[in-house]
Short mmCIF file of C-alpha atoms in Angstrom, two decimals:
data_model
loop_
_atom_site.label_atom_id
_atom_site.label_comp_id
_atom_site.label_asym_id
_atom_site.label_seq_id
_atom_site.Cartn_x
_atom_site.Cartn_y
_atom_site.Cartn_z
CA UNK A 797 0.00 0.00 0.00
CA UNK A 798 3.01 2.45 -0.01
CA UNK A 799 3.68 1.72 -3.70
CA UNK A 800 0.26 1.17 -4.68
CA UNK A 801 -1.97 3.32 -2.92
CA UNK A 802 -1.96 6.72 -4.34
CA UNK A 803 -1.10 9.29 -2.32
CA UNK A 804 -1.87 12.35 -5.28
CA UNK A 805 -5.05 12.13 -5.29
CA UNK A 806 -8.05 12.76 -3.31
CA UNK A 807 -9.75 9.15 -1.69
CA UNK A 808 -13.09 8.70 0.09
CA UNK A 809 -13.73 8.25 3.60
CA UNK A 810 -13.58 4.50 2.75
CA UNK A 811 -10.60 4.49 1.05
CA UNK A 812 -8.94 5.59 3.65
CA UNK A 813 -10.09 3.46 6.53
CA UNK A 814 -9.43 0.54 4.44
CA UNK A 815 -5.68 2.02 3.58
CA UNK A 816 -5.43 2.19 7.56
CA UNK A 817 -6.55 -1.37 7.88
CA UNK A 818 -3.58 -2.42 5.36
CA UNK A 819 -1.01 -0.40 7.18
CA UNK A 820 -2.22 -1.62 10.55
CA UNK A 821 -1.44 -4.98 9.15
CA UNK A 822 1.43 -4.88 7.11
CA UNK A 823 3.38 -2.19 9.09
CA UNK A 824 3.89 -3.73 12.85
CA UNK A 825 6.84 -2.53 14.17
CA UNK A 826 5.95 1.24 13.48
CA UNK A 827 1.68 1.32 12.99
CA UNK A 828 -1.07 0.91 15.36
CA UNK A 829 -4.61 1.69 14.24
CA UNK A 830 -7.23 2.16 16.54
CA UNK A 831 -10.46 3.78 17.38
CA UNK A 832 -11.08 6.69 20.16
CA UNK A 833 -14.92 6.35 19.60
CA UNK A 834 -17.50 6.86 17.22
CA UNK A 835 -18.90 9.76 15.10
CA UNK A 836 -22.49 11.27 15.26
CA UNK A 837 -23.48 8.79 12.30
CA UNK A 838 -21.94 5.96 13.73
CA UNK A 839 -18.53 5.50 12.22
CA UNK A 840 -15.64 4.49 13.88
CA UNK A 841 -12.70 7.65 14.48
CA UNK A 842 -9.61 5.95 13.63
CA UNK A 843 -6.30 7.36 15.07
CA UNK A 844 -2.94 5.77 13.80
CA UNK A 845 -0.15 5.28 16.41
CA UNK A 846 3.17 5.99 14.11
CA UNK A 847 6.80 5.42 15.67
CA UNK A 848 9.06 2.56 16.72
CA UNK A 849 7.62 0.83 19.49
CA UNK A 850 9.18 0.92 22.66
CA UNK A 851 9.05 0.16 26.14
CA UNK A 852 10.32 2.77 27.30
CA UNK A 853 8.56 6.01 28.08
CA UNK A 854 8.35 7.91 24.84
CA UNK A 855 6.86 11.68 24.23
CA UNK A 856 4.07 11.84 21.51
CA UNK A 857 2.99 14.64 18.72
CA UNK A 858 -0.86 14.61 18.14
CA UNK A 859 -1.49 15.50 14.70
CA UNK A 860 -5.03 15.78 12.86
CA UNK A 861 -6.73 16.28 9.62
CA UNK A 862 -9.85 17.07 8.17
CA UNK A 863 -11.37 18.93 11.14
CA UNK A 864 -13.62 20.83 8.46
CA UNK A 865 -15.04 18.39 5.52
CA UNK A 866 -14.28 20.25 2.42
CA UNK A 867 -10.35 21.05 2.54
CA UNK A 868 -9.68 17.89 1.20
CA UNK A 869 -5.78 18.62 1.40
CA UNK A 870 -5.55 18.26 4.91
CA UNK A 871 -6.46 14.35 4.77
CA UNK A 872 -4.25 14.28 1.86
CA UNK A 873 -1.20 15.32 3.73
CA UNK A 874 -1.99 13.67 6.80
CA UNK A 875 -1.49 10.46 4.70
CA UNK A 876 0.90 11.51 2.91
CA UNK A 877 2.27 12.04 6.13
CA UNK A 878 2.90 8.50 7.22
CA UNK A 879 3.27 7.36 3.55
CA UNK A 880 6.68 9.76 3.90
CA UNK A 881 7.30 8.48 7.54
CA UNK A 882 7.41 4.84 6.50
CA UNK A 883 9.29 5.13 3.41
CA UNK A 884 11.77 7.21 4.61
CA UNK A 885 12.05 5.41 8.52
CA UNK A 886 15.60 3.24 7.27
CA UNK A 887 17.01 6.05 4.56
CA UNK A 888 16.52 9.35 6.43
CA UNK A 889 18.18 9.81 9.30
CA UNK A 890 16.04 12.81 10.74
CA UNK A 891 12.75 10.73 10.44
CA UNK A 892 14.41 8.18 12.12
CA UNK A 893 15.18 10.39 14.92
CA UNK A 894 11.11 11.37 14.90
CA UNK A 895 10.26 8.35 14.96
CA UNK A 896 12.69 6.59 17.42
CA UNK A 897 11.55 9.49 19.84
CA UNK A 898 8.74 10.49 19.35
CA UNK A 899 5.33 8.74 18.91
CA UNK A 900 2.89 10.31 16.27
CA UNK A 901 -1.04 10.30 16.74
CA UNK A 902 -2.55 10.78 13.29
CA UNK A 903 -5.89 11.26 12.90
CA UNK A 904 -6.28 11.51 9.00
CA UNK A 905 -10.10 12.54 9.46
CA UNK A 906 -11.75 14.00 12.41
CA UNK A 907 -14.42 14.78 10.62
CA UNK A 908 -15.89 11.27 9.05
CA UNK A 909 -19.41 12.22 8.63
CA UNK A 910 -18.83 15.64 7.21
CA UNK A 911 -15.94 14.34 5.02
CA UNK A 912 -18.31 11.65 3.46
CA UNK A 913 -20.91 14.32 3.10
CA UNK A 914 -18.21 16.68 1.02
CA UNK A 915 -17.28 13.47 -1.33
CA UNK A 916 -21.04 12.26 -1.81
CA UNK A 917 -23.66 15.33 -1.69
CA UNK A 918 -22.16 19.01 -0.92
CA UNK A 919 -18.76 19.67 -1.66
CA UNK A 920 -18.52 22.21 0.37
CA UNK A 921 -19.92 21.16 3.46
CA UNK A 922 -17.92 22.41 6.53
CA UNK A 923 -19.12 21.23 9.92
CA UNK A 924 -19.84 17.90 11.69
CA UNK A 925 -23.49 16.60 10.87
CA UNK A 926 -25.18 16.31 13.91
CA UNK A 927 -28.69 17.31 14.57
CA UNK A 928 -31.29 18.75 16.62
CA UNK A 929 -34.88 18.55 17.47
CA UNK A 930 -34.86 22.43 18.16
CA UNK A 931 -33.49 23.17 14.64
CA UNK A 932 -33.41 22.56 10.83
CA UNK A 933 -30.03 22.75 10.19
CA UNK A 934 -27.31 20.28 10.55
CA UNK A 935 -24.17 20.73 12.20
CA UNK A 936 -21.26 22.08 14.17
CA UNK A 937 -17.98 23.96 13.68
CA UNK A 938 -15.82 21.37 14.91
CA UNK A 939 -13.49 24.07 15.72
CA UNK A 940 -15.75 26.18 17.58
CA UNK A 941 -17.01 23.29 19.84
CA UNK A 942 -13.93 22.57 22.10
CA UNK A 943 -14.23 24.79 25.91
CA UNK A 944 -11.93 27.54 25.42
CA UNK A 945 -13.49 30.77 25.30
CA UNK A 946 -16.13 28.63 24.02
CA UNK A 947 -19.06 30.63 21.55
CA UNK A 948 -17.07 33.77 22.61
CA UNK A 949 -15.88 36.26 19.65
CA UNK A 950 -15.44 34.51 16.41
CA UNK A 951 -18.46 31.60 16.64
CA UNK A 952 -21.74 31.87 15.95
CA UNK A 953 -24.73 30.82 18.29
CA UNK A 954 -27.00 30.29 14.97
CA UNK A 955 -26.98 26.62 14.48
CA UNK A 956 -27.56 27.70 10.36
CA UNK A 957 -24.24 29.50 10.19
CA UNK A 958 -20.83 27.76 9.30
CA UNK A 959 -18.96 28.75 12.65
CA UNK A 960 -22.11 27.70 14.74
CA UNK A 961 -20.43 26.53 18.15
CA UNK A 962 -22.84 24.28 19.01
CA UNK A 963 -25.02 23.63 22.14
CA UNK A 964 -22.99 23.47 24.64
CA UNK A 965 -18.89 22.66 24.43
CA UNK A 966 -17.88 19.04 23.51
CA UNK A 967 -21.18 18.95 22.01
CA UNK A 968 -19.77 16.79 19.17
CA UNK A 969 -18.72 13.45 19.49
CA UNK A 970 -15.72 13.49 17.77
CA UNK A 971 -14.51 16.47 19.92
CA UNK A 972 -15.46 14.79 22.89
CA UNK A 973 -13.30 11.29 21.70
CA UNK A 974 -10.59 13.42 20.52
CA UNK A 975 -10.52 15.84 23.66
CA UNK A 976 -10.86 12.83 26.04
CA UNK A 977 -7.87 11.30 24.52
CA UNK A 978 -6.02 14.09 24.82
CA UNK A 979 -7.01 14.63 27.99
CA UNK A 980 -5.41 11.46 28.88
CA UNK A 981 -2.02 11.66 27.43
CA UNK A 982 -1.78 15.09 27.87
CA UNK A 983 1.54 13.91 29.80
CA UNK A 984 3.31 13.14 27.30
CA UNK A 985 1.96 14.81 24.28
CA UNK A 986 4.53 17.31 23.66
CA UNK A 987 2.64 19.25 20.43
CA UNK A 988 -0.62 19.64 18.73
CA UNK A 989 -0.87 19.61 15.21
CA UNK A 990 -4.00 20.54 13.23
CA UNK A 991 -4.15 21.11 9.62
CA UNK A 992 -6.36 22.71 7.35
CA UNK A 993 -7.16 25.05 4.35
CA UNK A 994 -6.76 27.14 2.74
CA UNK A 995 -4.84 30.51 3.96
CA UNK A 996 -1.53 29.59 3.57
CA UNK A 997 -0.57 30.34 7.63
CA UNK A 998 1.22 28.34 10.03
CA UNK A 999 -0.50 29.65 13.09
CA UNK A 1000 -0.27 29.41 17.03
CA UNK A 1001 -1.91 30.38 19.90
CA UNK A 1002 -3.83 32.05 20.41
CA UNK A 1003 -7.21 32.42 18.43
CA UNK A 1004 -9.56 33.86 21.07
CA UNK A 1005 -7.74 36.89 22.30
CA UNK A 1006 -4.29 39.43 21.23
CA UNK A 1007 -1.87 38.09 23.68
CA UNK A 1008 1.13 36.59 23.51
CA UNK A 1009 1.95 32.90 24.96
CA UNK A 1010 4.46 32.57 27.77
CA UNK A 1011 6.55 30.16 25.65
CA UNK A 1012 6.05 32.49 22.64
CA UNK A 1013 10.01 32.00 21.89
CA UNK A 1014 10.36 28.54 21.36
CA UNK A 1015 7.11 28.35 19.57
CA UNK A 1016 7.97 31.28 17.35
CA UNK A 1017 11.04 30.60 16.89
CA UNK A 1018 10.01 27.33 15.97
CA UNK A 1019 7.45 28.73 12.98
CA UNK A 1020 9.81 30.87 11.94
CA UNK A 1021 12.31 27.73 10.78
CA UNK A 1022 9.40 25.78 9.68
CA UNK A 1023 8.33 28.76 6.61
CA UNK A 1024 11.36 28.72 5.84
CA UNK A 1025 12.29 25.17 5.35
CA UNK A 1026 8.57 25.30 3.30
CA UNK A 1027 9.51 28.08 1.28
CA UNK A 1028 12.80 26.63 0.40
CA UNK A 1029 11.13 23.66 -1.73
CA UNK A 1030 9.17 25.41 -3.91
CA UNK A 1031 9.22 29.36 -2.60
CA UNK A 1032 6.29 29.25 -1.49
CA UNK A 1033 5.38 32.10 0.95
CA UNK A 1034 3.21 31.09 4.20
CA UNK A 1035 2.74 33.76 6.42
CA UNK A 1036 3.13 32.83 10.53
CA UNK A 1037 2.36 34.11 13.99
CA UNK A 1038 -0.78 34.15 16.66
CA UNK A 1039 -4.48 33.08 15.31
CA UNK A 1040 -5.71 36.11 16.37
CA UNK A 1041 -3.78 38.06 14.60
CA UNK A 1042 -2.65 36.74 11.33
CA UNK A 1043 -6.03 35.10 10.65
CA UNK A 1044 -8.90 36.28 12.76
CA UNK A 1045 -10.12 36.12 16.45
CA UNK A 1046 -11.82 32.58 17.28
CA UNK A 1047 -12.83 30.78 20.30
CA UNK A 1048 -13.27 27.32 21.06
CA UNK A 1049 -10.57 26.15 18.68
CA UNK A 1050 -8.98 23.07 19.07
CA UNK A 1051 -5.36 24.64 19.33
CA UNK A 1052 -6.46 26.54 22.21
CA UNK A 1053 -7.78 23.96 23.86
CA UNK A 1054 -4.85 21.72 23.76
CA UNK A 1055 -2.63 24.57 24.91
CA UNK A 1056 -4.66 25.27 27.88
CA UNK A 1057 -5.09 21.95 28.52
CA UNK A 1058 -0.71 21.38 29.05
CA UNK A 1059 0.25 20.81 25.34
CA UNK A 1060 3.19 23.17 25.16
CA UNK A 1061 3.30 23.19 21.42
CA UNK A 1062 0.34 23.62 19.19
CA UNK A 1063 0.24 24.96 15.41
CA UNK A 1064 -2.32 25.17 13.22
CA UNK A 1065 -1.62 24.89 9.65
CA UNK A 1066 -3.79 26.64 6.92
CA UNK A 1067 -2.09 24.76 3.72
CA UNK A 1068 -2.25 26.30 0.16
CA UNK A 1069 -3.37 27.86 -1.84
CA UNK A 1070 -4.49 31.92 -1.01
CA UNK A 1071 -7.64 32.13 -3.02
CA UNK A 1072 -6.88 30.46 -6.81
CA UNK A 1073 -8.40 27.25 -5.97
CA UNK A 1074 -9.17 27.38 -2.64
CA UNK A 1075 -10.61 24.65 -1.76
CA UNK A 1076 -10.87 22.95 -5.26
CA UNK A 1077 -6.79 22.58 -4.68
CA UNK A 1078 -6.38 19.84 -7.98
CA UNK A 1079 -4.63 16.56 -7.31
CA UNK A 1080 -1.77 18.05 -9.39
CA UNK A 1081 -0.77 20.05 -6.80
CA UNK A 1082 -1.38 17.61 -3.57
CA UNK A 1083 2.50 16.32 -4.22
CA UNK A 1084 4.12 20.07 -4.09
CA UNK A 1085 1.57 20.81 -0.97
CA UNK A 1086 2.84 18.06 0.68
CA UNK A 1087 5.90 17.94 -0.01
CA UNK A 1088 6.83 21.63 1.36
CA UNK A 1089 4.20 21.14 4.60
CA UNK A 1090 6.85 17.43 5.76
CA UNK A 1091 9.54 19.98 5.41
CA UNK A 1092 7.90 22.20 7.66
CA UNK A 1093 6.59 19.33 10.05
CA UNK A 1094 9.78 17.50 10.28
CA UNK A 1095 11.42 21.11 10.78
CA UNK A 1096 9.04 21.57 13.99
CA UNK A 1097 9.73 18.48 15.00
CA UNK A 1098 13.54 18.66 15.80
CA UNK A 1099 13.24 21.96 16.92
CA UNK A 1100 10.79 21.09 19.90
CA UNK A 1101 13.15 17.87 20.26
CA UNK A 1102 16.40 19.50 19.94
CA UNK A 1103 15.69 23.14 21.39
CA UNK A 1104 12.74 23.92 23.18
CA UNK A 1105 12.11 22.83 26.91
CA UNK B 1268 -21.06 15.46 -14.13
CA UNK B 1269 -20.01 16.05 -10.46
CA UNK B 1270 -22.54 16.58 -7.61
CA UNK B 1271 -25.01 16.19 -10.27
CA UNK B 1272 -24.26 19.69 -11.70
CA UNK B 1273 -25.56 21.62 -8.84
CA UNK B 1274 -22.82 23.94 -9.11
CA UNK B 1275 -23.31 25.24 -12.22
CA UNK B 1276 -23.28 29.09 -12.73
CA UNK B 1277 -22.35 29.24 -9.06
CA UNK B 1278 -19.18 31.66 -8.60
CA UNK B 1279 -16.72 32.47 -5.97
CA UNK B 1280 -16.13 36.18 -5.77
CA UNK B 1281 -13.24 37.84 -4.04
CA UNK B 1282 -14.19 41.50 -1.99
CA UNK B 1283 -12.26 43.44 0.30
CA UNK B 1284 -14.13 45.93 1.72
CA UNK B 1285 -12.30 49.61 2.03
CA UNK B 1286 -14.97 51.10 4.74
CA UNK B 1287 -17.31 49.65 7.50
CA UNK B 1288 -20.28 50.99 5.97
CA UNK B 1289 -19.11 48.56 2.75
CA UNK B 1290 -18.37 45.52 5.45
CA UNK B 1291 -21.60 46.46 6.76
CA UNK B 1292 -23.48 46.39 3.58
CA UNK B 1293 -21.45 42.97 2.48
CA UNK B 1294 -22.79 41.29 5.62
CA UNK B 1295 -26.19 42.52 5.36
CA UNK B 1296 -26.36 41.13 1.59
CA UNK B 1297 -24.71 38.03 2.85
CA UNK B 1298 -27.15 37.01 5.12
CA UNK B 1299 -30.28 38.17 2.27
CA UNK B 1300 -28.34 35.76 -0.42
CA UNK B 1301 -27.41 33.06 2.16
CA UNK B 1302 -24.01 32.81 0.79
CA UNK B 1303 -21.38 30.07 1.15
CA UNK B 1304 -18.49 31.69 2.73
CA UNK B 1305 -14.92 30.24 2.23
CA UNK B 1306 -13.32 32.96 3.48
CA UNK B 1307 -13.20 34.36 6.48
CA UNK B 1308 -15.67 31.39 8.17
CA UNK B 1309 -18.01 33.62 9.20
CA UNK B 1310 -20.05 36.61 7.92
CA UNK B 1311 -19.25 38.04 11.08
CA UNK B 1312 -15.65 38.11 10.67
CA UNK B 1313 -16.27 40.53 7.68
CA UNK B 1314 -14.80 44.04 7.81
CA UNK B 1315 -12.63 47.32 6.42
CA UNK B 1316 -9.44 45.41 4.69
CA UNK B 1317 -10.56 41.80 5.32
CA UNK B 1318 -10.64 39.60 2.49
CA UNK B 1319 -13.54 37.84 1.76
CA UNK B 1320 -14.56 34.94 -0.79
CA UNK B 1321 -18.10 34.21 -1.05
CA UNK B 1322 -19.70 31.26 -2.76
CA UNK B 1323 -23.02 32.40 -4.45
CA UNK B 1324 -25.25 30.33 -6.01
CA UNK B 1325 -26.70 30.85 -9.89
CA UNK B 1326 -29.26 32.72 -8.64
CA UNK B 1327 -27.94 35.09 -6.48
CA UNK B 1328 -24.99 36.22 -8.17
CA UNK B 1329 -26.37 38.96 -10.48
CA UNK B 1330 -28.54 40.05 -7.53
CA UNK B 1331 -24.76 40.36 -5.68
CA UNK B 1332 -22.96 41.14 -9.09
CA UNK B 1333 -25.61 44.41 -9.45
CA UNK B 1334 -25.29 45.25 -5.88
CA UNK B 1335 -21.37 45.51 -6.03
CA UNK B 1336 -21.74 47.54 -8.62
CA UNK B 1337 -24.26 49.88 -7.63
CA UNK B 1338 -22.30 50.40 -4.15
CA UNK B 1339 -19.18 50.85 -6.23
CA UNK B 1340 -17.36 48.00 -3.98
CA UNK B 1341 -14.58 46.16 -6.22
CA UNK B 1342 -14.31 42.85 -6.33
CA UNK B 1343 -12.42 40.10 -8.38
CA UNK B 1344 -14.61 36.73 -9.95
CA UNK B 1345 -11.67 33.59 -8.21
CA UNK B 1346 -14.33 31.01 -9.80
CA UNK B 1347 -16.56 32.31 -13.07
CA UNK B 1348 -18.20 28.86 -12.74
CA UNK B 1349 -17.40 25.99 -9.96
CA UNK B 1350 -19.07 23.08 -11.43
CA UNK B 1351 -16.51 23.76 -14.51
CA UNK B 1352 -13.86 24.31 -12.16
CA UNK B 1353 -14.76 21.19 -10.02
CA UNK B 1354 -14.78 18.60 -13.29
CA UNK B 1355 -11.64 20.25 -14.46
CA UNK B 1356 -9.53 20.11 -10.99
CA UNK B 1357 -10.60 16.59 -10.44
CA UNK B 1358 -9.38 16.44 -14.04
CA UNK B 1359 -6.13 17.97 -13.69
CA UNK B 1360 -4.44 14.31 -12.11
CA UNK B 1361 -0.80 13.48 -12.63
CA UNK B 1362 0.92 12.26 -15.86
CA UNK B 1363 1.60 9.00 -13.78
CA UNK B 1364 -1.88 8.46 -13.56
CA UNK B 1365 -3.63 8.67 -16.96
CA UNK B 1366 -0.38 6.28 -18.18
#
C-alpha cells in the first residue's frame, strides 16, 4: 500500500479506513490503528499510532486532519504524512530520529461524517453533521465546539451558520473522543498539530484573544524555521504568527484547547493555496503541498526535540 | 457530471471591503443571499481590509454582481463557474496516472 496506494489524489472516507486497515497490518513494528470512539453517524474515528515501538517512556505529537469536511488537502497530507514516515524510517536519518523518539497520533479525518458528506452530496460542506430537534439545520464547527473561550468572539450561536459553536462545548462526538484522549495523554503529548485550508498560515496560539503565549520564543522561533524550510522547496510564501492576529479572532478552537489543557506546542496549519483554488486545490498540486508542509513538520519536529524545553 | 451539476453558474467572488459601511453592507447582503463563505468562516468576521470569498449560487450572483456595482465595492470573480472548475480540478491528475 506504499507503492500502490496513491497518495496524489483525493480518496473517500472509505478508502482511507481501508488504507489504515492495510497499514495496521502490514506495518507492525511502526503502525497501530485504533479507534477513540464513534462519530455522530456511527462511524468508527480511527487514530494511527506511528513510531518505533518501545518500552520505554516515549513523548508523543498529536497531529489531525480534516477537522472541516471540504479542505480535502488536509487528509491528503496527513497520509501523505505516514506514507513519507514509512518510506523514509531506514534512509533518512532525521525521520528516524522522529520516529525513534517520538510517537505520532494521526488522525487523518476528524471529521468522518462531514468528510463523506463533502465526497457524496455538498462539496462544500464544513461542519460535523449532527442534529437537533430544536433546529433545521445540521451541524457544528468542529473548531468552535472545544471549551476555550467557548461561543465567545469569532463563533456563531446560529446553528444555520458555518462557525455555529454548538449547544454546549464538547457537544460533538468526535470532539469529545478526541478531547478525552487528549485529555489522557496530555503527559506526554509534547505538540498539537492541526491542519487545514486554505490561507496559507502556520498559526499558534492564540485564536480567542491578542496576547502573547508565555513560551512564545520557542514556539515562534520554531514557525519561523518551519516557513522557511517550506519556502525553500518550492518558494512558497506562508505567512506565521498568533491566530488572532494573522487570521482572525476565534474561540473554542482546538489549538487553544490543547494549549490550555498542558500541550506546550500547538500549530495550526492553513495549507495552500491563497484564493486560486481554494478549496478545489487539484490533485496536481497535492505532491508540491505536501511535499513543502513534511519539510515544515519535520522542521518543527527537531526543533521542539532539539531546542525547546 | 459532479454533484449532479448543482454547481453550475455558481461563482466564488473575491471583496475586500475599504470602509465599515461597505463591510456592513457585504454582511447585510450576505445574510439576504445566504451565501457560502470560504473565506473568512463567518459573515461576522467581515470588515474594512478583510478579504472575503463568497460562494453564491446561480441565482444570487447577479442580484450580488448588481449590488457591487451599484455600491461601487470592487471585487475580483476567483471562480466564473465551480461546477466547470470542479470537473476540471478533479481532471487535472498526474501524468503517472492517466499512463
Amino acid at each position: 500500500y506504499l507503492s500502490g496506494y496513491n497518495y496524489e489524489v483525493y480518496h473517500s472516507l472509505e478508502e482511507i479506513q481501508n488504507w489504515m486497515y492495510h497499514l495496521n497490518k502490514t506495518h507492525p513494528g511502526l503502525i497501530h490503528v485504533f479507534s477513540i470512539g464513534k462519530s455522530y453517524e456511527g462511524r468508527p474515528l480511527y487514530v494511527l499510532k506511528l513510531g518505533r515501538k518501545s518500552r520505554t517512556y516515549k513523548r508523543a505529537v498529536w497531529i489531525d486532519c480534516g477537522i472541516h469536511a471540504r479542505e480535502w488537502i488536509s487528509p491528503a497530507f496527513c497520509q501523505w504524512f505516514v506514507k513519507e514516515a514509512l518510506l523514509t524510517y531506514k534512509s533518512d536519518p532525521t525521520m528516524r530520529k522522529m520516529l525513534n523518539h517520538l510517537y505520532f497520533y494521526i488522525m487523518p479525518v476528524f471529521n468522518v461524517d462531514g468528510y463523506h458528506f463533502s465526497w457524496t452530496s455538498d462539496r462544500f460542506w464544513r461542519k460535523t453533521r449532527s442534529r437537533s430537534s430544536r433546529f433545521r439545520c445540521r451541524g457544528v464547527d468542529a473548531n468552535r465546539n472545544w471549551k476555550v473561550n467557548w461561543c465567545d468572539e469569532g463563533a456563531s450561536m446560529h446553528p444555520c451558520d458555518d462557525a455555529y459553536c454548538g449547544p454546549f462545548p464538547e457537544s460533538e462526538p468526535e470532539v469529545k473522543a478526541v478531547a478525552t484522549f487528549l485529555r489522557k495523554h496530555r503527559k506526554h503529548i509534547r505538540a498539537y498539530l492541526s491542519f487545514h485550508a486554505y490561507a496559507q498560515m502556520l498559526l499558534y496560539p492564540y485564536s480567542y484573544k491578542y496576547a502573547t503565549i508565555p513560551n512564545f520564543s520557542c514556539v515562534e522561533s520554531a514557525a519561523y524555521k518551519a516557513v522557511n524550510a517550506l519556502r525553500s522547496v518550492y518558494g512558497v510564501q506562508y505567512r506565521y504568527g498568533p491566530a488572532s492576529s494573522t487570521l482572525y479572532v476565534s474561540s473554542g478552537s482546538s489549538m487553544d484547547w490543547a494549549y490550555k489543557n498542558g500541550i506546550p506546542y500547538t500549530f495550526a496549519f492553513e495549507l495552500r493555496d491563497t484564493g486560486h483554488f481554494g478549496f478545489l486545490l487539484p490533485e496536481m498540486l497535492i505532491k508540491p503541498t505536501c511535499t513543502e508542509t513534511m519539510l515544515a513538520v519535520k522542521n518543527i519536529t527537531m526543533h521542539l526535540l532539539k531546542k525547546c524545553p | 457530471q459532479l454533484y449532479s451539476n448543482r454547481y453550475a453558474g455558481d461563482k466564488v467572488i473575491r471583496l475586500i471591503p475599504n470602509t465599515e459601511e461597505e463591510a456592513n453592507a457585504l454582511k447585510k447582503i450576505y445574510h439576504q443571499l445566504k451565501v457560502d463563505l470560504w473565506q473568512p468562516s463567518s459573515i461576522s468576521y467581515v470588515s474594512k481590509g478583510a478579504v472575503t470569498d463568497v460562494h453564491i449560487p446561480q441565482n444570487g450572483s447577479q442580484a450580488l454582481l448588481a449590488f457591487l456595482q451599484e455600491a461601487n465595492i470592487q471585487y475580483k470573480i476567483l471562480i466564473e463557474d465551480l461546477q466547470y472548475t470542479l470537473e476540471k480540478t478533479s481532471s487535472l491528475r498526474p501524468q503517472r496516472n492517466r499512463r
